[in-house]
Amino acid sequence: MFTALHNLRVDRPSTTRDLNGDKALTDITQQLKDVRAADLPALKSAVITLDTIDFPERQAAVADLDKRVKKLAALHEESVAAVRQPKDSRRAGLSKEYFDETTGLIETLDNCRRA
């Protein structure tokens, strides 16, 4: 979970900045590619591992985390496509949704870590 938290804390502002930028990019930065290559596998591993640990409300926590990981994977794909487009062609609200989803995911991981 530490790997996921660390990388999400880089992913969130970097993606938000790129989505809010006026220029279309040819691709996301190498740093963001590296961060994303680390955060999703770490998150998927956390879902599997947490499902084997006994703690209060485990089932609900694991289901929520799994749902959030799947949402992040979809947002990764959408954000890569979006930054390649002119700003006015990007889905309205995508930047805010990405920021809010990653913030919620970080909070969920923090809560699971404390359990």
PDB file of C-alpha atoms in Angstrom:
ATOM      1  CA  MET A   1       0.000   0.000   0.000  1.00  0.00           C
ATOM      2  CA  PHE A   2       2.943   2.329   0.624  1.00  0.00           C
ATOM      3  CA  THR A   3       4.015   1.976  -3.012  1.00  0.00           C
ATOM      4  CA  ALA A   4       0.505   2.804  -4.160  1.00  0.00           C
ATOM      5  CA  LEU A   5       0.188   5.779  -1.814  1.00  0.00           C
ATOM      6  CA  HIS A   6       3.520   7.235  -2.851  1.00  0.00           C
ATOM      7  CA  ASN A   7       2.780   6.905  -6.544  1.00  0.00           C
ATOM      8  CA  LEU A   8      -0.790   8.192  -6.260  1.00  0.00           C
ATOM      9  CA  ARG A   9       0.531  11.305  -4.565  1.00  0.00           C
ATOM     10  CA  VAL A  10       2.627  11.959  -7.678  1.00  0.00           C
ATOM     11  CA  ASP A  11      -0.023  10.804 -10.161  1.00  0.00           C
ATOM     12  CA  ARG A  12      -2.811  13.012  -8.789  1.00  0.00           C
ATOM     13  CA  PRO A  13      -1.216  16.455  -9.267  1.00  0.00           C
ATOM     14  CA  SER A  14       0.662  15.491 -12.435  1.00  0.00           C
ATOM     15  CA  THR A  15      -2.446  14.236 -14.195  1.00  0.00           C
ATOM     16  CA  THR A  16      -4.539  17.142 -12.953  1.00  0.00           C
ATOM     17  CA  ARG A  17      -1.941  19.603 -14.252  1.00  0.00           C
ATOM     18  CA  ASP A  18      -1.805  17.889 -17.648  1.00  0.00           C
ATOM     19  CA  LEU A  19      -5.604  17.781 -17.950  1.00  0.00           C
ATOM     20  CA  ASN A  20      -5.891  21.466 -17.047  1.00  0.00           C
ATOM     21  CA  GLY A  21      -3.116  22.475 -19.456  1.00  0.00           C
ATOM     22  CA  ASP A  22      -4.015  24.431 -22.542  1.00  0.00           C
ATOM     23  CA  LYS A  23      -1.793  22.479 -24.918  1.00  0.00           C
ATOM     24  CA  ALA A  24      -2.455  19.033 -26.297  1.00  0.00           C
ATOM     25  CA  LEU A  25       0.400  16.679 -25.481  1.00  0.00           C
ATOM     26  CA  THR A  26       1.735  13.889 -27.656  1.00  0.00           C
ATOM     27  CA  ASP A  27       1.698  11.616 -24.600  1.00  0.00           C
ATOM     28  CA  ILE A  28       1.932  11.654 -20.826  1.00  0.00           C
ATOM     29  CA  THR A  29       5.388  12.226 -19.372  1.00  0.00           C
ATOM     30  CA  GLN A  30       7.751   9.348 -18.712  1.00  0.00           C
ATOM     31  CA  GLN A  31       7.548  10.087 -14.992  1.00  0.00           C
ATOM     32  CA  LEU A  32       3.770   9.690 -15.085  1.00  0.00           C
ATOM     33  CA  LYS A  33       4.080   6.481 -17.104  1.00  0.00           C
ATOM     34  CA  ASP A  34       6.471   5.111 -14.467  1.00  0.00           C
ATOM     35  CA  VAL A  35       4.224   6.168 -11.590  1.00  0.00           C
ATOM     36  CA  ARG A  36       1.179   4.587 -13.175  1.00  0.00           C
ATOM     37  CA  ALA A  37       3.097   1.414 -13.983  1.00  0.00           C
ATOM     38  CA  ALA A  38       3.788   1.117 -10.260  1.00  0.00           C
ATOM     39  CA  ASP A  39       0.518   2.277  -8.712  1.00  0.00           C
ATOM     40  CA  LEU A  40      -1.988  -0.048 -10.394  1.00  0.00           C
ATOM     41  CA  PRO A  41      -0.089  -3.305  -9.708  1.00  0.00           C
ATOM     42  CA  ALA A  42       0.461  -2.196  -6.102  1.00  0.00           C
ATOM     43  CA  LEU A  43      -3.232  -1.395  -5.730  1.00  0.00           C
ATOM     44  CA  LYS A  44      -4.315  -4.718  -7.214  1.00  0.00           C
ATOM     45  CA  SER A  45      -1.931  -6.500  -4.868  1.00  0.00           C
ATOM     46  CA  ALA A  46      -3.352  -4.560  -1.921  1.00  0.00           C
ATOM     47  CA  VAL A  47      -6.884  -5.700  -2.804  1.00  0.00           C
ATOM     48  CA  ILE A  48      -5.770  -9.336  -2.873  1.00  0.00           C
ATOM     49  CA  THR A  49      -3.756  -9.065   0.330  1.00  0.00           C
ATOM     50  CA  LEU A  50      -6.393  -7.163   2.303  1.00  0.00           C
ATOM     51  CA  ASP A  51      -8.959  -9.783   1.372  1.00  0.00           C
ATOM     52  CA  THR A  52      -6.898 -12.366   3.310  1.00  0.00           C
ATOM     53  CA  ILE A  53      -6.618 -10.318   6.504  1.00  0.00           C
ATOM     54  CA  ASP A  54      -9.270 -10.394   9.201  1.00  0.00           C
ATOM     55  CA  PHE A  55     -10.320  -6.910  10.321  1.00  0.00           C
ATOM     56  CA  PRO A  56     -13.653  -5.212  11.054  1.00  0.00           C
ATOM     57  CA  GLU A  57     -15.723  -4.532   7.927  1.00  0.00           C
ATOM     58  CA  ARG A  58     -13.089  -6.187   5.728  1.00  0.00           C
ATOM     59  CA  GLN A  59     -15.552  -7.234   3.054  1.00  0.00           C
ATOM     60  CA  ALA A  60     -16.916  -3.707   2.567  1.00  0.00           C
ATOM     61  CA  ALA A  61     -13.436  -2.156   2.652  1.00  0.00           C
ATOM     62  CA  VAL A  62     -12.045  -4.588   0.079  1.00  0.00           C
ATOM     63  CA  ALA A  63     -15.077  -4.164  -2.200  1.00  0.00           C
ATOM     64  CA  ASP A  64     -14.740  -0.369  -2.040  1.00  0.00           C
ATOM     65  CA  LEU A  65     -11.013  -0.507  -2.730  1.00  0.00           C
ATOM     66  CA  ASP A  66     -11.516  -2.889  -5.651  1.00  0.00           C
ATOM     67  CA  LYS A  67     -14.169  -0.587  -7.154  1.00  0.00           C
ATOM     68  CA  ARG A  68     -11.865   2.421  -6.781  1.00  0.00           C
ATOM     69  CA  VAL A  69      -8.931   0.588  -8.396  1.00  0.00           C
ATOM     70  CA  LYS A  70     -11.074  -0.303 -11.395  1.00  0.00           C
ATOM     71  CA  LYS A  71     -12.266   3.302 -11.647  1.00  0.00           C
ATOM     72  CA  LEU A  72      -8.655   4.532 -11.531  1.00  0.00           C
ATOM     73  CA  ALA A  73      -7.677   2.154 -14.343  1.00  0.00           C
ATOM     74  CA  ALA A  74     -10.499   3.550 -16.487  1.00  0.00           C
ATOM     75  CA  LEU A  75      -9.501   7.133 -15.619  1.00  0.00           C
ATOM     76  CA  HIS A  76      -5.885   6.361 -16.547  1.00  0.00           C
ATOM     77  CA  GLU A  77      -7.010   5.370 -20.031  1.00  0.00           C
ATOM     78  CA  GLU A  78      -9.370   8.298 -20.422  1.00  0.00           C
ATOM     79  CA  SER A  79      -6.826  10.837 -19.185  1.00  0.00           C
ATOM     80  CA  VAL A  80      -4.137   9.642 -21.612  1.00  0.00           C
ATOM     81  CA  ALA A  81      -6.553  10.057 -24.504  1.00  0.00           C
ATOM     82  CA  ALA A  82      -7.726  13.418 -23.169  1.00  0.00           C
ATOM     83  CA  VAL A  83      -4.304  15.066 -22.850  1.00  0.00           C
ATOM     84  CA  ARG A  84      -3.685  14.276 -26.509  1.00  0.00           C
ATOM     85  CA  GLN A  85      -6.699  16.412 -27.444  1.00  0.00           C
ATOM     86  CA  PRO A  86      -7.090  20.175 -27.397  1.00  0.00           C
ATOM     87  CA  LYS A  87      -8.321  21.383 -24.011  1.00  0.00           C
ATOM     88  CA  ASP A  88     -11.788  22.323 -25.304  1.00  0.00           C
ATOM     89  CA  SER A  89     -12.253  18.756 -26.623  1.00  0.00           C
ATOM     90  CA  ARG A  90     -11.610  17.093 -23.242  1.00  0.00           C
ATOM     91  CA  ARG A  91     -14.560  15.877 -21.219  1.00  0.00           C
ATOM     92  CA  ALA A  92     -15.746  18.640 -18.916  1.00  0.00           C
ATOM     93  CA  GLY A  93     -15.039  17.787 -15.302  1.00  0.00           C
ATOM     94  CA  LEU A  94     -12.474  15.082 -16.045  1.00  0.00           C
ATOM     95  CA  SER A  95      -9.695  16.862 -14.182  1.00  0.00           C
ATOM     96  CA  LYS A  96     -11.847  17.347 -11.070  1.00  0.00           C
ATOM     97  CA  GLU A  97     -13.120  13.770 -11.242  1.00  0.00           C
ATOM     98  CA  TYR A  98      -9.561  12.463 -11.506  1.00  0.00           C
ATOM     99  CA  PHE A  99      -8.426  14.568  -8.558  1.00  0.00           C
ATOM    100  CA  ASP A 100     -11.435  13.572  -6.444  1.00  0.00           C
ATOM    101  CA  GLU A 101     -11.139   9.867  -7.272  1.00  0.00           C
ATOM    102  CA  THR A 102      -7.440   9.715  -6.479  1.00  0.00           C
ATOM    103  CA  THR A 103      -8.000  11.668  -3.267  1.00  0.00           C
ATOM    104  CA  GLY A 104     -10.718   9.202  -2.260  1.00  0.00           C
ATOM    105  CA  LEU A 105      -8.454   6.295  -3.110  1.00  0.00           C
ATOM    106  CA  ILE A 106      -5.652   7.721  -0.972  1.00  0.00           C
ATOM    107  CA  GLU A 107      -8.094   8.167   1.920  1.00  0.00           C
ATOM    108  CA  THR A 108      -9.369   4.602   1.486  1.00  0.00           C
ATOM    109  CA  LEU A 109      -5.814   3.236   1.568  1.00  0.00           C
ATOM    110  CA  ASP A 110      -5.032   5.278   4.667  1.00  0.00           C
ATOM    111  CA  ASN A 111      -8.126   3.856   6.381  1.00  0.00           C
ATOM    112  CA  CYS A 112      -7.245   0.275   5.388  1.00  0.00           C
ATOM    113  CA  ARG A 113      -3.698   0.782   6.579  1.00  0.00           C
ATOM    114  CA  ARG A 114      -4.967   1.796  10.015  1.00  0.00           C
ATOM    115  CA  ALA A 115      -7.341  -1.172  10.287  1.00  0.00           C
TER     116      ALA A 115
END
